[in-house]
PDB file of C-alpha atoms in Angstrom:
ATOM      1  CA  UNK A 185       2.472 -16.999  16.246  1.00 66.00           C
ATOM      2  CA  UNK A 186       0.252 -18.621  13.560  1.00 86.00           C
ATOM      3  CA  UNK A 187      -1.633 -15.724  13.209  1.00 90.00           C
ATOM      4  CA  UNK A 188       1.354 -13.068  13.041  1.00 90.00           C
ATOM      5  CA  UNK A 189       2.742 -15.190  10.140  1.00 93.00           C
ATOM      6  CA  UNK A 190      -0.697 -14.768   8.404  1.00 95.00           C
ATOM      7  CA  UNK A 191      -1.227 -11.390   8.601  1.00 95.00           C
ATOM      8  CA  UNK A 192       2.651 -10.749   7.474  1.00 95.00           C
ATOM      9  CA  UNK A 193       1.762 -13.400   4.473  1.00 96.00           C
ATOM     10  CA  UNK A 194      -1.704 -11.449   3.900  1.00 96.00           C
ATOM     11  CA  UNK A 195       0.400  -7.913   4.167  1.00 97.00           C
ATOM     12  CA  UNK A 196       2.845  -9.353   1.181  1.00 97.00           C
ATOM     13  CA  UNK A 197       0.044 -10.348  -0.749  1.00 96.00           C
ATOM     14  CA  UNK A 198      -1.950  -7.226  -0.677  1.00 97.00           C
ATOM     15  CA  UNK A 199       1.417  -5.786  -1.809  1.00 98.00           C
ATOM     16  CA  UNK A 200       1.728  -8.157  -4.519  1.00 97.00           C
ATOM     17  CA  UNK A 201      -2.346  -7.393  -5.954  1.00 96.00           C
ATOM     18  CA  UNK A 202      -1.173  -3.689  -5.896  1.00 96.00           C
ATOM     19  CA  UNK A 203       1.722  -4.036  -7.896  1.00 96.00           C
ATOM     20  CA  UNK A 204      -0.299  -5.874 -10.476  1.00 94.00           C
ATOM     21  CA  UNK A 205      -3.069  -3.431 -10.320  1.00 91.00           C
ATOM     22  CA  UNK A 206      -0.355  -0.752 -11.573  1.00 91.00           C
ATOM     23  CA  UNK A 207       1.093  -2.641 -14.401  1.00 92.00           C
ATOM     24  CA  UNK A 208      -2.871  -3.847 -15.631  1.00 88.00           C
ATOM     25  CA  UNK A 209      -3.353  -0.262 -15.130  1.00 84.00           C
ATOM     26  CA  UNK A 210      -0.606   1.476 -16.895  1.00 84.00           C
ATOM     27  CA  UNK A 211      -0.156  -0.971 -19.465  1.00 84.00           C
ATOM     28  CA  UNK A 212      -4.362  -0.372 -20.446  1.00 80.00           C
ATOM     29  CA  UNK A 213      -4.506  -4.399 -20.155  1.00 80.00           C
ATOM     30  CA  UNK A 214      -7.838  -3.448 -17.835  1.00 74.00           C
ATOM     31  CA  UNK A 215      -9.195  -1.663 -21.360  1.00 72.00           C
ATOM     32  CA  UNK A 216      -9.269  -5.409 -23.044  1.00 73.00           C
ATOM     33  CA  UNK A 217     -12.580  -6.080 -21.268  1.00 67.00           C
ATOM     34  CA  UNK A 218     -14.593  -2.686 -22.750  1.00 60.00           C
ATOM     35  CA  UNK A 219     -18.313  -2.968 -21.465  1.00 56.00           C
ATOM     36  CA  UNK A 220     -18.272  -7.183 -21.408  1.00 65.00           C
ATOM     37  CA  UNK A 221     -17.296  -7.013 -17.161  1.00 68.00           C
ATOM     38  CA  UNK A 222     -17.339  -9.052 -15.618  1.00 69.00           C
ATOM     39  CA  UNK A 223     -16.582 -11.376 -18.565  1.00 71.00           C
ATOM     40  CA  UNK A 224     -13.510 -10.301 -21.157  1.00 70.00           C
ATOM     41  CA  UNK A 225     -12.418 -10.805 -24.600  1.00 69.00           C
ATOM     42  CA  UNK A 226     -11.622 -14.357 -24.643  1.00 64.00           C
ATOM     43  CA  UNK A 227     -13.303 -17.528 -25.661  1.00 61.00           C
ATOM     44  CA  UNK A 228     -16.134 -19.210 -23.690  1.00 62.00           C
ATOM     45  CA  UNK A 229     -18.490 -16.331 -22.923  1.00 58.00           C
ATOM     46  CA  UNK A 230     -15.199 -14.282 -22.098  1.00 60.00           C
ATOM     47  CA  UNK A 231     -13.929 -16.829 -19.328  1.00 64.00           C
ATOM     48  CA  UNK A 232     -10.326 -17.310 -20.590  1.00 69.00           C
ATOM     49  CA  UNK A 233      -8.085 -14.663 -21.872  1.00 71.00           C
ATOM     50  CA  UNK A 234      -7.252 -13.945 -25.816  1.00 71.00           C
ATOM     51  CA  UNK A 235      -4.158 -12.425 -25.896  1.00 79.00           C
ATOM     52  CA  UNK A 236      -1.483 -11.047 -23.015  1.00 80.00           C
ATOM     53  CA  UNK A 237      -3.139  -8.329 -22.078  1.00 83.00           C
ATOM     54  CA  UNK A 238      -6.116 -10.090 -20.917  1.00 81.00           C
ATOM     55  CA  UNK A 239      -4.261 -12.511 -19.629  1.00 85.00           C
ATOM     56  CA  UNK A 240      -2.833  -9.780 -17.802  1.00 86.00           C
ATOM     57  CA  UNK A 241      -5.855  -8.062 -16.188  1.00 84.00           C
ATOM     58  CA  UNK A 242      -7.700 -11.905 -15.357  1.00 83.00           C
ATOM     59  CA  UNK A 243      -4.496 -12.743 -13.685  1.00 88.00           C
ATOM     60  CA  UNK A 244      -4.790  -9.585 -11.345  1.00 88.00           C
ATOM     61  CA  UNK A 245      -8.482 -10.729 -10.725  1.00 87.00           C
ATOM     62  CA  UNK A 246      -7.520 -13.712  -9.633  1.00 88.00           C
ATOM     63  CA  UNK A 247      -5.084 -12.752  -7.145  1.00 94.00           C
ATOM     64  CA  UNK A 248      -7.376  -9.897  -6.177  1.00 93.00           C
ATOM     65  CA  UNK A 249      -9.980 -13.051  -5.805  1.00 92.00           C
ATOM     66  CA  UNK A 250      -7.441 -15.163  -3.242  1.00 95.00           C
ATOM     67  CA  UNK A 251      -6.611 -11.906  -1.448  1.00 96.00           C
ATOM     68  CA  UNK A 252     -10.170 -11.552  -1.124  1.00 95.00           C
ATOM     69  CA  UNK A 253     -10.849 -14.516   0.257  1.00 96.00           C
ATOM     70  CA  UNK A 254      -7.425 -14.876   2.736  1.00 96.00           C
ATOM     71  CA  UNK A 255      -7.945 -11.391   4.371  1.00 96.00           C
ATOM     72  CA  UNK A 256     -11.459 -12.864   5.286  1.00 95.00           C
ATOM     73  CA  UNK A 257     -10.385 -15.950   6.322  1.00 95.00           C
ATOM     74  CA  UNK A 258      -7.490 -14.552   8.388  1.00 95.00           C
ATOM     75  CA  UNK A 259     -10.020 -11.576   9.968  1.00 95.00           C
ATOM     76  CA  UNK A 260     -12.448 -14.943  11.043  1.00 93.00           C
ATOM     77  CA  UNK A 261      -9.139 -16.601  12.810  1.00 93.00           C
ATOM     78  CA  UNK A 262      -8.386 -13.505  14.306  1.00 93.00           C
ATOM     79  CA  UNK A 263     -11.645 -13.186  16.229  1.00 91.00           C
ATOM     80  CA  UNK A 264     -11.674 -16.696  16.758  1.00 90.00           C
ATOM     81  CA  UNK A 265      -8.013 -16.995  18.370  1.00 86.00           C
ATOM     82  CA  UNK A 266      -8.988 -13.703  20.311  1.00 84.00           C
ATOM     83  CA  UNK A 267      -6.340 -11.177  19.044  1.00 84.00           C
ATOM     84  CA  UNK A 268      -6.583  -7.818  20.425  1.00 90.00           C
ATOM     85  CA  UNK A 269      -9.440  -5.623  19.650  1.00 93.00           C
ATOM     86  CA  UNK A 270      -7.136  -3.154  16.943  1.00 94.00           C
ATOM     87  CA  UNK A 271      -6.114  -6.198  15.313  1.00 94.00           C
ATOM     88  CA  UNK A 272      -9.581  -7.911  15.163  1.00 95.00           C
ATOM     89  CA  UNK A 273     -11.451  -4.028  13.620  1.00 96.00           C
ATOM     90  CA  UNK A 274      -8.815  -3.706  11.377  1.00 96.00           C
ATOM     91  CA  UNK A 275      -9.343  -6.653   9.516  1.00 96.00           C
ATOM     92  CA  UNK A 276     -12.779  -6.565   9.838  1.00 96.00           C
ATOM     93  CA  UNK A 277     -12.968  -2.459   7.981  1.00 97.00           C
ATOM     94  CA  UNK A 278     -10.282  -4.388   5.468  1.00 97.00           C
ATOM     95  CA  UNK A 279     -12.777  -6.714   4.330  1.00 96.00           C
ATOM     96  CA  UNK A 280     -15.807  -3.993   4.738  1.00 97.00           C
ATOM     97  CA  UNK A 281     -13.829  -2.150   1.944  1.00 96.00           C
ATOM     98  CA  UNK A 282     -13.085  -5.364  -0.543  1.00 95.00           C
ATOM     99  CA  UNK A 283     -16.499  -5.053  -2.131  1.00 94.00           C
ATOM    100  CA  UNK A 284     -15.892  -0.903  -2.873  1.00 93.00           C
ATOM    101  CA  UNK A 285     -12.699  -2.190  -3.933  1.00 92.00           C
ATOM    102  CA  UNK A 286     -14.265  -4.403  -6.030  1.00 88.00           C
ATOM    103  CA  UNK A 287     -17.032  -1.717  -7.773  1.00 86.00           C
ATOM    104  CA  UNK A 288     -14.307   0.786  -8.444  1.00 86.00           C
ATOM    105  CA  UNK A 289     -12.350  -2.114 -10.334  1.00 83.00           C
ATOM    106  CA  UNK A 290     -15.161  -2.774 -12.596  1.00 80.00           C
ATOM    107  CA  UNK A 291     -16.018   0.814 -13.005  1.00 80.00           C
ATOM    108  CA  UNK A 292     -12.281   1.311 -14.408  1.00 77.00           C
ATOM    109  CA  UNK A 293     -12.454  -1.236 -16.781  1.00 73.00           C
ATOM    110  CA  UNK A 294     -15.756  -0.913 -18.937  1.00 68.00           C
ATOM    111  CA  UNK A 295     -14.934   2.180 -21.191  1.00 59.00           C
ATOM    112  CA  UNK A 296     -17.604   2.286 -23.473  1.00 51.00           C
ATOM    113  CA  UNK A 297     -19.777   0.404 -21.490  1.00 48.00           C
ATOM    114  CA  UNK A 298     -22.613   1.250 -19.002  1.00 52.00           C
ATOM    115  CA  UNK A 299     -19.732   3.668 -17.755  1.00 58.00           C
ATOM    116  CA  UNK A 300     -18.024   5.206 -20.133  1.00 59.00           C
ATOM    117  CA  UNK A 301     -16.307   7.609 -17.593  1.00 61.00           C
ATOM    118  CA  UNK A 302     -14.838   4.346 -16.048  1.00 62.00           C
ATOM    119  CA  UNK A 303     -11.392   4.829 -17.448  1.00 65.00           C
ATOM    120  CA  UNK A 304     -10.728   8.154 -15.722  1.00 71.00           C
ATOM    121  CA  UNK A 305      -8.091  10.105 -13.316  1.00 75.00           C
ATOM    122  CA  UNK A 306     -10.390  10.193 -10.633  1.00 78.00           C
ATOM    123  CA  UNK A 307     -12.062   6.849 -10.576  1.00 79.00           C
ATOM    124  CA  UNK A 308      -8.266   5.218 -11.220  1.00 80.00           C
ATOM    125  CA  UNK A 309      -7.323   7.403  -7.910  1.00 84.00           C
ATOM    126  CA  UNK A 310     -10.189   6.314  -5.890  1.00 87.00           C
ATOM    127  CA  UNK A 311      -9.914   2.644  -6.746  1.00 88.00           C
ATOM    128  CA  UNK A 312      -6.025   2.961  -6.009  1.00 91.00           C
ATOM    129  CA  UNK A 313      -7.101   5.041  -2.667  1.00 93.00           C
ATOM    130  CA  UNK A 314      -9.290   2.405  -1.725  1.00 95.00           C
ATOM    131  CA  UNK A 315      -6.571  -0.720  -2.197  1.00 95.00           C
ATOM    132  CA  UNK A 316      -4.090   2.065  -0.910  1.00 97.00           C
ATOM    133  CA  UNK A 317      -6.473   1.534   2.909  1.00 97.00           C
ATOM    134  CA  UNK A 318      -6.817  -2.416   2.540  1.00 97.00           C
ATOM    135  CA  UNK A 319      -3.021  -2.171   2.427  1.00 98.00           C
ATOM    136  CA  UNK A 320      -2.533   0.357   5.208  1.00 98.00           C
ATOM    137  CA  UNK A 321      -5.076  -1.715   7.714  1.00 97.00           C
ATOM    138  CA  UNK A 322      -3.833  -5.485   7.240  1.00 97.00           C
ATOM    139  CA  UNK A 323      -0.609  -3.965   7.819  1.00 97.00           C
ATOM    140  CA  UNK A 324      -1.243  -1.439  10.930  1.00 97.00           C
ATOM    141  CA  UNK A 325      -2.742  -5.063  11.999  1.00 96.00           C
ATOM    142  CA  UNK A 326       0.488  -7.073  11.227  1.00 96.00           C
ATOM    143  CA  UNK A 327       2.781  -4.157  13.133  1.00 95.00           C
ATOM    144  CA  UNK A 328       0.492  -4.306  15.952  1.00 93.00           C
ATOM    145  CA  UNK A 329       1.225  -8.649  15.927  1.00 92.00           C
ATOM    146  CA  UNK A 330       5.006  -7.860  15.808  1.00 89.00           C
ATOM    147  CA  UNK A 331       5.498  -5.183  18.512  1.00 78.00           C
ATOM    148  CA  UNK A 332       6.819  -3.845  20.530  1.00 82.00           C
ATOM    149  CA  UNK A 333      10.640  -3.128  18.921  1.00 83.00           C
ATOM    150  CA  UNK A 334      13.349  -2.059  20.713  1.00 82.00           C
ATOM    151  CA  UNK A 335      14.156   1.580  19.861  1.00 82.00           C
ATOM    152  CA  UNK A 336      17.351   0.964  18.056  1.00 84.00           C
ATOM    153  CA  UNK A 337      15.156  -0.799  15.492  1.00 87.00           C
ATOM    154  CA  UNK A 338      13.208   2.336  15.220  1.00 89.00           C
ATOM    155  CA  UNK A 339      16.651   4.410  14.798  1.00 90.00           C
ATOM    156  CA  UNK A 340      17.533   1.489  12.178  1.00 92.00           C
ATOM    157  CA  UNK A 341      14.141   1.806  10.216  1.00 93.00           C
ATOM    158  CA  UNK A 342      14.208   5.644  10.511  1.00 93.00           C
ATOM    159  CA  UNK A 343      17.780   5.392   8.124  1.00 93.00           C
ATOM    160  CA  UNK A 344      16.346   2.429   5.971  1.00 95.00           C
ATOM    161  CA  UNK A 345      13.364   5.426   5.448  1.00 95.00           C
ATOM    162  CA  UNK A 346      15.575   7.916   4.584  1.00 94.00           C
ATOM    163  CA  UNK A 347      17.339   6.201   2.100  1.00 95.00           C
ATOM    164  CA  UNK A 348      14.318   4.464   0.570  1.00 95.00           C
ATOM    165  CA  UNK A 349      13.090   8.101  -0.649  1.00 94.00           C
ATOM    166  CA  UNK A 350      15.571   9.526  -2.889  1.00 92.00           C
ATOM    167  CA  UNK A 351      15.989   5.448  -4.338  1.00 93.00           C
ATOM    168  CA  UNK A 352      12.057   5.719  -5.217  1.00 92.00           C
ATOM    169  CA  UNK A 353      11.940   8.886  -6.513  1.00 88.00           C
ATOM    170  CA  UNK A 354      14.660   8.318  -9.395  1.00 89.00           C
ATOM    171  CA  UNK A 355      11.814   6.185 -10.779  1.00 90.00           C
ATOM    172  CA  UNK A 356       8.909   8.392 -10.108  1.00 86.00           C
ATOM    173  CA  UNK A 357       7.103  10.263 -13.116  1.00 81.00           C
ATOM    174  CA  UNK A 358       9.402  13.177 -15.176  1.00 76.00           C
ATOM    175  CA  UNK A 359      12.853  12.211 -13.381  1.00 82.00           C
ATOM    176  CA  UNK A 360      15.406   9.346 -14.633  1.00 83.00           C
ATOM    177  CA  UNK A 361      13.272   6.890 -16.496  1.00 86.00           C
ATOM    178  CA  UNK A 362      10.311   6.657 -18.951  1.00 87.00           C
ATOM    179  CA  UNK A 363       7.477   5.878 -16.963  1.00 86.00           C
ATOM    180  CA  UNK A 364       6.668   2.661 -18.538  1.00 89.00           C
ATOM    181  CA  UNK A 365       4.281   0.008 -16.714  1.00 90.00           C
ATOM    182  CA  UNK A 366       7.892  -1.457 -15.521  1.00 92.00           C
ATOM    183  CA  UNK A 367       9.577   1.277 -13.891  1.00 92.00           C
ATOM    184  CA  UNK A 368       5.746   2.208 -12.758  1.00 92.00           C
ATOM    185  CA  UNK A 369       6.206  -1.494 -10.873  1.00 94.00           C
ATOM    186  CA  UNK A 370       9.466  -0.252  -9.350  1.00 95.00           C
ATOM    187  CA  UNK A 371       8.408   3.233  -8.252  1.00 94.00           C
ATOM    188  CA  UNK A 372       5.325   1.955  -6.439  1.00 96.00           C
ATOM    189  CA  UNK A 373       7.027  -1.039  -4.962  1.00 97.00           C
ATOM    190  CA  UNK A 374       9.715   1.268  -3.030  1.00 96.00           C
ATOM    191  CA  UNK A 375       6.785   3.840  -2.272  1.00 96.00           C
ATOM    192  CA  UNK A 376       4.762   1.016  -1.001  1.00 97.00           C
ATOM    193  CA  UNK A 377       7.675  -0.961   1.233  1.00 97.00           C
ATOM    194  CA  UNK A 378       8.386   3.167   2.404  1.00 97.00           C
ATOM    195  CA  UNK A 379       4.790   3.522   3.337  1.00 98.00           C
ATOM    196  CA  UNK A 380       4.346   0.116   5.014  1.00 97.00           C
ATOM    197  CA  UNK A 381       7.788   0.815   6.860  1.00 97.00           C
ATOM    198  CA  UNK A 382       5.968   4.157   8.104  1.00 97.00           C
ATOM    199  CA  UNK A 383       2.839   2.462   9.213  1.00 97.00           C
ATOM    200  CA  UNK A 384       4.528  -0.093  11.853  1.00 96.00           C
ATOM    201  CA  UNK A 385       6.827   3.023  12.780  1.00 95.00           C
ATOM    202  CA  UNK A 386       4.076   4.964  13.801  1.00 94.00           C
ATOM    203  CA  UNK A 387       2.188   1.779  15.177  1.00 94.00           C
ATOM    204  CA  UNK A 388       5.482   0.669  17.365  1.00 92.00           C
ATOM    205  CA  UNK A 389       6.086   4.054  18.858  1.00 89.00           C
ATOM    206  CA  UNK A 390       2.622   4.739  20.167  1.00 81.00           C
ATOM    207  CA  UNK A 391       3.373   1.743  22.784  1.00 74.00           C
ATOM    208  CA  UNK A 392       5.876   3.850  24.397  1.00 72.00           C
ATOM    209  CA  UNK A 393       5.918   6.593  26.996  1.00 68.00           C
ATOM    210  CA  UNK A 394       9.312   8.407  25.281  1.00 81.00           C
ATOM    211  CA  UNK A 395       8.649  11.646  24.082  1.00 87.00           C
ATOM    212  CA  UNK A 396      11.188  11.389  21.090  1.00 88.00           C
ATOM    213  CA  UNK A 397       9.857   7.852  20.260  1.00 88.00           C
ATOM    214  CA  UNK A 398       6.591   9.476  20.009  1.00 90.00           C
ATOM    215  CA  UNK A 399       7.618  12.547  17.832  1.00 91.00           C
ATOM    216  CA  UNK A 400       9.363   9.816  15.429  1.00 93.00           C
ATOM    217  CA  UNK A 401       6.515   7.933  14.990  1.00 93.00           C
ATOM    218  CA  UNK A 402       3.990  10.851  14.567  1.00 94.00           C
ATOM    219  CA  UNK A 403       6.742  12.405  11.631  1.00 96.00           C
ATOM    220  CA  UNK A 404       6.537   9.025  10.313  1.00 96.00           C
ATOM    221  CA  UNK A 405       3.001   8.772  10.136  1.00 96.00           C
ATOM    222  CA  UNK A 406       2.428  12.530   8.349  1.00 97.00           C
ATOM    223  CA  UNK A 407       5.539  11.231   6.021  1.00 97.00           C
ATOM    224  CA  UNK A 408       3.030   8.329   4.997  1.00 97.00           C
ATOM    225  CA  UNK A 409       0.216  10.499   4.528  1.00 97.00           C
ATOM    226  CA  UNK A 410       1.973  13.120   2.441  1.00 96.00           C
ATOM    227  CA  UNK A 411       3.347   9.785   0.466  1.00 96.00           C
ATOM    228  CA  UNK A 412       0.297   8.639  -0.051  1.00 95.00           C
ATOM    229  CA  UNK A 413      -0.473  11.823  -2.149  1.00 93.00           C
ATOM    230  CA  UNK A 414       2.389  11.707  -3.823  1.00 91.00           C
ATOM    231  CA  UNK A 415       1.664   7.905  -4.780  1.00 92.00           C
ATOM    232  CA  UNK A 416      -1.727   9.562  -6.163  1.00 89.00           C
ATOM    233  CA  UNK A 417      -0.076  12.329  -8.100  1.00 85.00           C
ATOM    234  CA  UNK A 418       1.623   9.669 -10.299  1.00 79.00           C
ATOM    235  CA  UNK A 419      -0.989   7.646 -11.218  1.00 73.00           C
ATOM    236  CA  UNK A 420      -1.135   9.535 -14.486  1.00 67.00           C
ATOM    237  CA  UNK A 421       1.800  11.673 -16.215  1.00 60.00           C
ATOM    238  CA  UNK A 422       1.858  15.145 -15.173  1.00 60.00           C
ATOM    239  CA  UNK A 423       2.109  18.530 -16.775  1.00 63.00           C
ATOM    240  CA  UNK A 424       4.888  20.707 -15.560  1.00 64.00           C
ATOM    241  CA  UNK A 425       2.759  22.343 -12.741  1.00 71.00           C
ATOM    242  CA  UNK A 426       2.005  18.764 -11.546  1.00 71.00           C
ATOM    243  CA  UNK A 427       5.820  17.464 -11.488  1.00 79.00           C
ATOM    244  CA  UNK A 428       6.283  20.307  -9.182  1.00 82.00           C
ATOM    245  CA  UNK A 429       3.682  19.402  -6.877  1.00 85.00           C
ATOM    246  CA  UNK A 430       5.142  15.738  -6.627  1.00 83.00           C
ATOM    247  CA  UNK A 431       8.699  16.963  -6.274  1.00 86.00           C
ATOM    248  CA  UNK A 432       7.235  19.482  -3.383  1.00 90.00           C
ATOM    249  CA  UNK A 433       5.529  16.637  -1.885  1.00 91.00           C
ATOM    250  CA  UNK A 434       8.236  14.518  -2.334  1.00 91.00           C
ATOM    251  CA  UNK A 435      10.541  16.950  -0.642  1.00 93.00           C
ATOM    252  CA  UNK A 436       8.400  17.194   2.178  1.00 95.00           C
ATOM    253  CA  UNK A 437       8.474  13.788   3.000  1.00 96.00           C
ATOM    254  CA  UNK A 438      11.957  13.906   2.864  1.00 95.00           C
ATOM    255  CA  UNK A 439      11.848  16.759   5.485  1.00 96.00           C
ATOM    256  CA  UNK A 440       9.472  14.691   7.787  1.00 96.00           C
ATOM    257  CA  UNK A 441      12.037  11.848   7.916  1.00 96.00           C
ATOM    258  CA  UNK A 442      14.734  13.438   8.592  1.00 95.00           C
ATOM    259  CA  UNK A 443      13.115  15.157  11.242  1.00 95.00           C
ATOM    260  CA  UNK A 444      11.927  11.526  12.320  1.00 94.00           C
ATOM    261  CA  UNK A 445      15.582   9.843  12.178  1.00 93.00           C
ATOM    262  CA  UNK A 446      16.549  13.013  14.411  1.00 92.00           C
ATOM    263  CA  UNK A 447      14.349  11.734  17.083  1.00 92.00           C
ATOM    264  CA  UNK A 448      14.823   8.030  16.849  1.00 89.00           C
ATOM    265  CA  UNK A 449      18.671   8.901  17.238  1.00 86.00           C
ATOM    266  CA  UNK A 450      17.601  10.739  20.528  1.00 83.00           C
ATOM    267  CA  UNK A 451      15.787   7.931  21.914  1.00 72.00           C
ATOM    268  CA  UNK A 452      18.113   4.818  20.862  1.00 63.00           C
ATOM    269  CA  UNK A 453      20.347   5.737  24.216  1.00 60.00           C
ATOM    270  CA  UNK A 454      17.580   3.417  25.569  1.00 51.00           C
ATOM    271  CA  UNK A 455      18.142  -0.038  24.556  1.00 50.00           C
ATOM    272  CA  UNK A 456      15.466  -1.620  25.666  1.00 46.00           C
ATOM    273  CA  UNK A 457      12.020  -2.861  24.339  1.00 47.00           C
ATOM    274  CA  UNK A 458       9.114  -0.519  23.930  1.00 45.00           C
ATOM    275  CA  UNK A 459       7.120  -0.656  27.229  1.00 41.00           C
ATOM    276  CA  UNK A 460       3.182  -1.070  26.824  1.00 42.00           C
ATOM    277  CA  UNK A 461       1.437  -3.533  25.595  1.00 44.00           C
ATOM    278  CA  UNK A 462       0.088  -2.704  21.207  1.00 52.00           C
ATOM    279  CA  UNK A 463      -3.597  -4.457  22.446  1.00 51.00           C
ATOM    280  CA  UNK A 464      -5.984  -3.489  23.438  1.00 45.00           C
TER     281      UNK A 464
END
């Protein structure tokens, strides 16, 4: 039980170090550092911060620091307390990818610096990518700790998934909004709760011998993939070719969940838990 509510706490905070990663990053607060990283623009070698913005990007290192240090902590309990093997490799390739995490940080923060390709579209994807598979193991590890759900929970997250698309994508790049570093915030944080929801979808369903439970959770899992892209795609603002890629891949995902809510509506005659056990 102790060890569920960790990983649940450690899946909120590896939310929370994303969000912040998007604002530092779309508000340029990461650019107040130039080539002094890791030290800043402040006083005292660079240790405290001179102004917002680098208040900004030293606050997102330090909650990148206490994620850091809780999703190796929490991996150490879990092979301690003996959780199941998925749980216990999860955690572990989490923490295997905080110090790539880490290099990919510094490289997008020291324009002009021993780097001066740092600030770019495809080192800004990759370190996003990277934080984008912390996020997706710690929580594939805390759906694993929660299941097995009874399929008209699945039916219930299938709709929640439906409706969390079209909600996101009024804030995405191009549509309703300017895409300041605020409505950035917003966009990600519905794509990110969508893509979590997917994860333990396609983590519950595997547990279970029903063919449409199954099919749900396999459309759920492409859905996250095919988010995931789309996540990528608005990193940056987009030429007119590009908003049409999003919007297709947008629209796509849409397709895969409704596809998956047509299958979880199938299997909810069933109410009764998942069989199987998630170990293993």
């Amino acid at each position: 039980m102790q060890l569920r509510r960790l990983l649940a706490g450690a899946s909120g905070l590896t939310f929370v170090l994303m969000l912040l990663g998007v604002y530092t990053a779309g508000a340029g607060a990461g650019l107040t550092c130039g080539a002094r990283w890791p030290f800043c623009d402040g006083a005292v070698f660079g240790l405290f911060p001179a102004n917002w913005m680098s208040f900004v990007e030293w606050f997102h290192r330090l909650v990148a620091m206490v994620t850091g240090f809780a999703l190796l902590g929490i991996a150490g309990l879990a092979w301690v307390r003996g959780a199941s093997r998925r749980v216990r490799y999860s955690l572990v390739a989490a923490v295997a990818l905080l110090p790539v995490q880490i290099g990919l940080g510094a490289l997008t923060v020291t324009v002009g610096g021993l780097f001066p390709w740092g600030y770019s579209p495809p080192v800004q994807a990759a370190h996003y990518l990277a934080a984008l598979s912390i996020f997706t193991l710690v929580v594939y590890a805390t759906a694993l700790s929660y299941g097995p759900v009874e399929r008209s929970r699945l039916r219930d997250a299938a709709l929640l998934a439906l409706a969390l698309v079209p909600l996101g994508h009024l804030f995405s790049f191009g549509t309703v909004f300017p895409y300041t570093p605020e409505v950035q915030i917003v966009y990600y944080g519905l794509a990110l709760v969508l893509f979590a929801l997917l994860i333990a979808v396609g983590t519950w369903t595997r547990a279970t011998g029903d063919r449409d439970a199954v099919r749900q959770g396999s459309l759920s899992l492409l859905a996250a993939v095919l988010l995931a892209i789309q996540m990528l795609l608005g990193r940056h603002g987009l030429d007119p070719q590009g908003l049409l890629v999003a919007d297709g891949v947008a629209g796509l995902v849409f397709v895969a969940l409704l596809g998956a809510a047509w299958f979880a509506y199938r299997a909810a005659d069933a109410e009764i838990p998942l069989l199987g056990s998630l170990g293993g």
